[in-house]
Short mmCIF file of C-alpha atoms and ligand atoms in Angstrom, two decimals:
data_model
loop_
_atom_site.label_atom_id
_atom_site.label_comp_id
_atom_site.label_asym_id
_atom_site.label_seq_id
_atom_site.Cartn_x
_atom_site.Cartn_y
_atom_site.Cartn_z
CA UNK A 1 80.53 99.15 163.20
CA UNK A 2 78.73 96.28 165.00
CA UNK A 3 79.84 92.67 164.48
CA UNK A 4 76.57 92.06 162.65
CA UNK A 5 77.16 94.93 160.20
CA UNK A 6 80.72 93.74 159.59
CA UNK A 7 79.44 90.21 159.00
CA UNK A 8 76.80 91.43 156.55
CA UNK A 9 79.30 93.64 154.74
CA UNK A 10 81.74 90.76 154.42
CA UNK A 11 79.41 87.97 153.29
CA UNK A 12 76.78 89.64 151.08
CA UNK A 13 79.43 90.33 148.38
CA UNK A 14 80.69 86.75 148.70
CA UNK A 15 77.19 85.31 148.23
CA UNK A 16 76.60 87.73 145.34
CA UNK A 17 79.86 86.70 143.69
CA UNK A 18 79.09 83.00 144.10
CA UNK A 19 75.61 83.47 142.62
CA UNK A 20 76.78 85.53 139.66
CA UNK A 21 79.74 83.40 138.61
CA UNK A 22 78.01 80.06 139.09
CA UNK A 23 74.80 81.03 137.32
CA UNK A 24 76.97 82.12 134.38
CA UNK A 25 79.15 78.98 134.44
CA UNK A 26 76.78 76.19 135.46
CA UNK A 27 73.82 76.93 133.19
CA UNK A 28 74.58 75.71 129.69
CA UNK A 29 72.14 77.80 127.67
CA UNK A 30 73.29 81.39 127.95
CA UNK A 31 69.83 82.85 127.42
CA UNK A 32 68.09 81.03 130.27
CA UNK A 33 71.18 81.67 132.38
CA UNK A 34 70.70 85.40 131.70
CA UNK A 35 66.99 85.26 132.57
CA UNK A 36 67.66 83.44 135.85
CA UNK A 37 70.51 85.77 136.70
CA UNK A 38 68.44 88.88 135.94
CA UNK A 39 66.17 88.22 138.93
CA UNK A 40 68.74 86.69 141.24
CA UNK A 41 71.21 89.54 140.72
CA UNK A 42 68.55 92.30 140.85
CA UNK A 43 69.46 93.04 144.47
CA UNK A 44 67.76 91.70 147.54
CA UNK A 45 68.94 91.60 151.09
CA UNK A 46 70.25 87.99 150.92
CA UNK A 47 68.50 87.52 154.24
CA UNK A 48 68.06 83.74 154.12
CA UNK A 49 71.62 82.82 153.03
CA UNK A 50 72.98 85.22 155.64
CA UNK A 51 70.81 83.63 158.35
CA UNK A 52 72.28 80.23 157.42
CA UNK A 53 75.84 81.57 157.47
CA UNK A 54 75.24 83.40 160.76
CA UNK A 55 74.34 80.16 162.49
CA UNK A 56 77.63 78.67 161.27
CA UNK A 57 79.51 81.69 162.61
CA UNK A 58 77.60 81.50 165.90
CA UNK A 59 78.88 77.95 166.37
CA UNK A 60 82.37 78.65 164.99
CA UNK A 61 82.04 76.62 161.79
CA UNK A 62 84.34 77.96 159.04
CA UNK A 63 82.58 79.53 156.06
CA UNK A 64 84.19 78.08 152.95
CA UNK A 65 83.10 77.77 149.30
CA UNK A 66 80.94 74.73 150.12
CA UNK A 67 79.00 76.71 152.71
CA UNK A 68 78.67 79.63 150.30
CA UNK A 69 77.25 77.21 147.73
CA UNK A 70 74.65 75.94 150.23
CA UNK A 71 73.77 79.48 151.29
CA UNK A 72 73.44 80.56 147.64
CA UNK A 73 71.19 77.58 146.94
CA UNK A 74 68.72 78.98 149.48
CA UNK A 75 68.71 82.31 147.64
CA UNK A 76 67.99 80.59 144.30
CA UNK A 77 64.92 78.96 145.84
CA UNK A 78 63.76 82.23 147.40
CA UNK A 79 64.15 84.01 144.04
CA UNK A 80 62.13 81.30 142.28
CA UNK A 81 59.28 81.98 144.72
CA UNK A 82 59.41 85.73 144.04
CA UNK A 83 59.39 85.27 140.24
CA UNK A 84 56.36 82.99 140.41
CA UNK A 85 54.60 85.14 143.03
CA UNK A 86 54.85 88.13 140.66
CA UNK A 87 53.25 86.33 137.68
CA UNK A 88 49.91 87.59 136.33
CA UNK A 89 48.22 84.40 137.57
CA UNK A 90 49.40 85.17 141.11
CA UNK A 91 50.16 88.66 142.45
CA UNK A 92 50.56 90.28 139.02
CA UNK A 93 53.36 92.68 139.89
CA UNK A 94 55.41 94.79 137.49
CA UNK A 95 58.34 95.66 139.75
CA UNK A 96 60.50 93.65 142.14
CA UNK A 97 63.81 94.58 143.70
CA UNK A 98 63.54 97.94 141.93
CA UNK A 99 63.46 96.41 138.44
CA UNK A 100 60.83 95.07 136.02
CA UNK A 101 59.61 91.64 137.13
CA UNK A 102 60.84 88.64 135.15
CA UNK A 103 57.66 88.15 133.10
CA UNK A 104 57.53 91.88 132.25
CA UNK A 105 61.12 91.83 131.08
CA UNK A 106 61.34 88.42 129.34
CA UNK A 107 57.78 87.10 128.90
CA UNK A 108 55.56 84.85 130.93
CA UNK A 109 56.76 81.45 129.70
CA UNK A 110 60.36 82.55 130.23
CA UNK A 111 59.62 83.69 133.81
CA UNK A 112 57.86 80.43 134.65
CA UNK A 113 60.80 78.44 133.31
CA UNK A 114 63.39 80.61 135.07
CA UNK A 115 61.58 79.90 138.35
CA UNK A 116 61.26 76.22 137.48
CA UNK A 117 65.01 76.11 136.82
CA UNK A 118 66.02 77.97 139.99
CA UNK A 119 64.18 75.60 142.35
CA UNK A 120 66.00 72.34 141.47
CA UNK A 121 69.30 74.13 140.98
CA UNK A 122 68.92 75.56 144.49
CA UNK A 123 68.32 72.10 145.90
CA UNK A 124 71.31 70.77 143.96
CA UNK A 125 73.59 73.49 145.36
CA UNK A 126 72.40 72.77 148.89
CA UNK A 127 73.06 69.04 148.42
CA UNK A 128 76.48 69.54 146.79
CA UNK A 129 77.62 72.19 149.27
CA UNK A 130 76.51 70.50 152.48
CA UNK A 131 76.72 66.82 151.46
CA UNK A 132 73.93 66.28 153.98
CA UNK A 133 70.66 64.60 153.07
CA UNK A 134 69.04 66.19 156.17
CA UNK A 135 69.48 69.65 154.71
CA UNK A 136 67.80 68.52 151.50
CA UNK A 137 64.90 67.13 153.53
CA UNK A 138 64.52 70.33 155.55
CA UNK A 139 64.53 72.64 152.51
CA UNK A 140 62.20 70.39 150.48
CA UNK A 141 59.66 70.26 153.27
CA UNK A 142 59.88 74.00 153.92
CA UNK A 143 59.06 75.00 150.34
CA UNK A 144 56.59 72.21 149.47
CA UNK A 145 52.85 71.74 150.03
CA UNK A 146 53.27 71.76 153.83
CA UNK A 147 55.36 74.92 153.63
CA UNK A 148 55.74 77.83 151.22
CA UNK A 149 53.68 76.48 148.31
CA UNK A 150 50.97 75.40 150.76
CA UNK A 151 50.85 78.95 152.15
CA UNK A 152 50.71 80.45 148.68
CA UNK A 153 47.85 78.08 147.86
CA UNK A 154 45.91 79.18 150.95
CA UNK A 155 46.46 82.77 149.90
CA UNK A 156 45.22 82.16 146.35
CA UNK A 157 42.31 80.02 147.50
CA UNK A 158 41.12 82.49 150.12
CA UNK A 159 41.24 85.59 147.93
CA UNK A 160 37.67 86.59 147.08
CA UNK A 161 36.39 83.33 148.51
CA UNK A 162 33.76 83.78 151.19
CA UNK A 163 33.64 80.05 151.94
CA UNK A 164 37.18 80.15 153.39
CA UNK A 165 37.08 81.39 156.95
CA UNK A 166 39.73 84.07 157.36
CA UNK A 167 40.06 84.30 161.11
CA UNK A 168 43.30 85.09 162.97
CA UNK A 169 44.38 81.46 163.02
CA UNK A 170 43.95 81.12 159.28
CA UNK A 171 45.89 84.31 158.52
CA UNK A 172 48.68 83.35 160.93
CA UNK A 173 48.95 79.90 159.44
CA UNK A 174 48.93 81.14 155.85
CA UNK A 175 51.58 83.78 156.56
CA UNK A 176 53.78 81.40 158.53
CA UNK A 177 53.74 78.83 155.72
CA UNK A 178 54.38 81.44 153.00
CA UNK A 179 57.18 83.32 154.73
CA UNK A 180 58.18 81.77 158.05
CA UNK A 181 58.93 78.24 156.85
CA UNK A 182 61.81 79.19 154.54
CA UNK A 183 63.28 81.54 157.13
CA UNK A 184 63.09 78.84 159.78
CA UNK A 185 64.57 76.26 157.40
CA UNK A 186 67.57 78.54 156.69
CA UNK A 187 68.32 78.67 160.43
CA UNK A 188 67.63 74.98 161.02
CA UNK A 189 69.95 74.04 158.15
CA UNK A 190 72.71 76.08 159.79
CA UNK A 191 72.07 74.26 163.05
CA UNK A 192 72.18 70.83 161.39
CA UNK A 193 75.33 71.71 159.45
CA UNK A 194 76.99 72.89 162.68
CA UNK A 195 75.83 69.74 164.51
CA UNK A 196 74.48 71.76 167.42
CA UNK A 197 72.99 70.21 170.58
CA UNK A 198 69.22 69.73 170.90
CA UNK A 199 69.17 72.45 173.57
CA UNK A 200 70.82 74.93 171.21
CA UNK A 201 68.47 73.83 168.42
CA UNK A 202 65.47 74.53 170.64
CA UNK A 203 66.61 78.10 171.24
CA UNK A 204 67.49 78.54 167.57
CA UNK A 205 63.99 77.39 166.63
CA UNK A 206 62.49 79.66 169.29
CA UNK A 207 64.40 82.52 167.70
CA UNK A 208 63.25 81.48 164.21
CA UNK A 209 59.57 81.34 165.22
CA UNK A 210 59.66 84.86 166.61
CA UNK A 211 61.90 86.21 163.83
CA UNK A 212 59.85 84.58 161.04
CA UNK A 213 56.54 85.85 162.36
CA UNK A 214 58.06 89.29 162.87
CA UNK A 215 59.27 89.26 159.26
CA UNK A 216 55.76 88.94 157.91
CA UNK A 217 54.50 91.80 160.09
CA UNK A 218 57.51 93.84 158.97
CA UNK A 219 56.69 93.13 155.32
CA UNK A 220 53.05 94.13 155.88
CA UNK A 221 54.23 97.36 157.53
CA UNK A 222 56.62 98.06 154.64
CA UNK A 223 53.56 97.92 152.38
CA UNK A 224 51.94 100.85 154.21
CA UNK A 225 54.95 102.78 155.53
CA UNK A 226 57.32 102.83 152.54
CA UNK A 227 56.98 104.31 149.06
CA UNK A 228 57.32 102.02 146.02
CA UNK A 229 60.72 103.56 145.37
CA UNK A 230 62.00 102.77 148.86
CA UNK A 231 60.66 99.21 148.77
CA UNK A 232 61.64 98.50 145.14
CA UNK A 233 58.17 97.04 144.50
CA UNK A 234 54.57 98.17 144.49
CA UNK A 235 53.37 99.23 147.94
CA UNK A 236 49.94 100.15 149.37
CA UNK A 237 48.65 97.08 147.54
CA UNK A 238 47.34 94.91 150.35
CA UNK A 239 44.57 97.22 151.42
CA UNK A 240 43.71 98.27 147.87
CA UNK A 241 43.16 94.61 146.97
CA UNK A 242 41.28 93.84 150.17
CA UNK A 243 43.95 91.34 151.25
CA UNK A 244 43.74 90.15 154.80
CA UNK A 245 46.97 90.08 156.72
CA UNK A 246 48.13 90.69 160.27
CA UNK A 247 48.15 94.42 159.66
CA UNK A 248 44.58 94.59 158.43
CA UNK A 249 43.53 92.39 161.36
CA UNK A 250 45.38 94.30 164.10
CA UNK A 251 45.77 97.80 162.69
CA UNK A 252 48.97 99.85 162.58
CA UNK A 253 49.58 100.43 166.30
CA UNK A 254 48.87 96.92 167.46
CA UNK A 255 50.96 95.46 164.62
CA UNK A 256 53.90 97.57 165.75
CA UNK A 257 53.29 96.44 169.33
CA UNK A 258 53.20 92.81 168.23
CA UNK A 259 56.43 93.34 166.28
CA UNK A 260 58.11 94.77 169.40
CA UNK A 261 56.94 91.79 171.49
CA UNK A 262 58.34 89.38 168.90
CA UNK A 263 61.68 91.23 168.81
CA UNK A 264 61.93 90.87 172.61
CA UNK A 265 61.09 87.18 172.37
CA UNK A 266 63.69 86.60 169.64
CA UNK A 267 66.30 88.50 171.69
CA UNK A 268 65.57 86.35 174.74
CA UNK A 269 66.05 83.14 172.72
CA UNK A 270 69.27 84.48 171.18
CA UNK A 271 70.61 85.15 174.70
CA UNK A 272 71.03 81.37 175.06
CA UNK A 273 73.22 81.09 171.95
CA UNK A 274 77.02 81.31 172.20
CA UNK A 275 77.26 84.49 170.05
CA UNK A 276 74.89 87.50 169.82
CA UNK A 277 75.30 87.70 166.01
CA UNK A 278 71.74 86.64 165.17
CA UNK A 279 70.34 89.51 167.25
CA UNK A 280 71.72 91.86 164.60
CA UNK A 281 69.06 90.71 162.14
CA UNK A 282 66.40 92.21 164.41
CA UNK A 283 67.72 95.71 163.67
CA UNK A 284 66.12 95.36 160.22
CA UNK A 285 62.74 95.96 161.84
CA UNK A 286 63.64 99.37 163.26
CA UNK A 287 62.75 101.16 160.05
CA UNK A 288 59.04 100.31 160.36
CA UNK A 289 58.71 100.86 164.14
C1 GRG B 1 54.93 81.35 144.24
C2 GRG B 1 55.34 79.11 145.32
C3 GRG B 1 55.23 80.55 145.43
C4 GRG B 1 55.44 81.08 146.62
C5 GRG B 1 55.46 82.51 146.85
C6 GRG B 1 57.54 84.35 148.68
C7 GRG B 1 56.11 84.13 148.47
C8 GRG B 1 55.61 82.75 148.32
C9 GRG B 1 55.29 85.13 148.35
C10 GRG B 1 55.74 86.51 148.44
C11 GRG B 1 54.73 87.25 149.18
C12 GRG B 1 55.42 88.10 150.12
C13 GRG B 1 55.77 89.44 149.62
C14 GRG B 1 55.70 87.66 151.34
C15 GRG B 1 56.35 88.50 152.34
C16 GRG B 1 57.71 88.10 152.77
C17 GRG B 1 58.64 88.00 151.64
C18 GRG B 1 58.90 86.65 151.14
C19 GRG B 1 59.20 89.10 151.16
C20 GRG B 1 60.23 89.09 150.10
O1 GRG B 1 61.45 88.66 150.62
P1 GRG B 1 62.61 89.68 151.04
O2 GRG B 1 62.05 90.81 151.82
O3 GRG B 1 63.05 90.23 149.62
O4 GRG B 1 63.70 88.91 151.69
P2 GRG B 1 64.52 90.42 149.02
O5 GRG B 1 64.27 91.07 147.67
O6 GRG B 1 65.30 91.30 149.94
O7 GRG B 1 65.11 89.06 148.88
#
């Protein structure tokens, strides 16, 4: 087994365990705790927490309970965004991570509140685990109006709105804000925690730009290549709803080509880092190539 696979196999259960026990223990009302936990524990690749932990490993920083708390905080914030994205007022999805979405299972008000609760709790866990104000700044910026929420707003505002130009630059910007910012923040937070040099940070950010952009193309490809069962959520939706994304702009072949180019770029950046661990995350993309 590769070092990356061993790393993933070792730390996903540790993140899962941290999430499960702490959501049960740290949320006073057992019902909202259950609603939050339902979505967080529904599965998911734990990509963002594992990216954070991988940077620590790359720079030989020990992974203790504090670091697991910070990593798990990132996953709480990611799950909040998925719960809200699935709401009827947004993407209106019935399935996520192979289960009914939060609002389908518990009701709309409950889903909104579960998301509202996960966001600040995620920030709290990051602050408590890392004891670093810089990490709080990075995550807050990445998921705020100049990051994830800003991207989601552009998406909502441009759907069925002819007055919004939807050229390549707009689509790239929207997708980067929606998806890339949180991925990049997870890596940057690892770099800050590990106190890496500005040279190393530049290569880490180069990796994150290529990896984050590739992730969006991968997700667009999953929508056309995988069945709903394989993806654990509705697929073949983007085209049916006339949504513009990189795939609809470039087509299948060129999207795959672009994905390959980004993988090469990410690999080149990772060559400058002291451990090849981060390169392992690029293997995720093989299933849509
Ligand atoms: C509602 C404020 C707000 C933001 C929503 C996350 C998001 C912004 C929208 C989701 C749209 C989407 C499907 C984007 C593609 C990339 C993405 C975030 C996929 C889901 O994340 P994964 O693949 O899922 O890491 P798991 O379940 O493995 O965690």
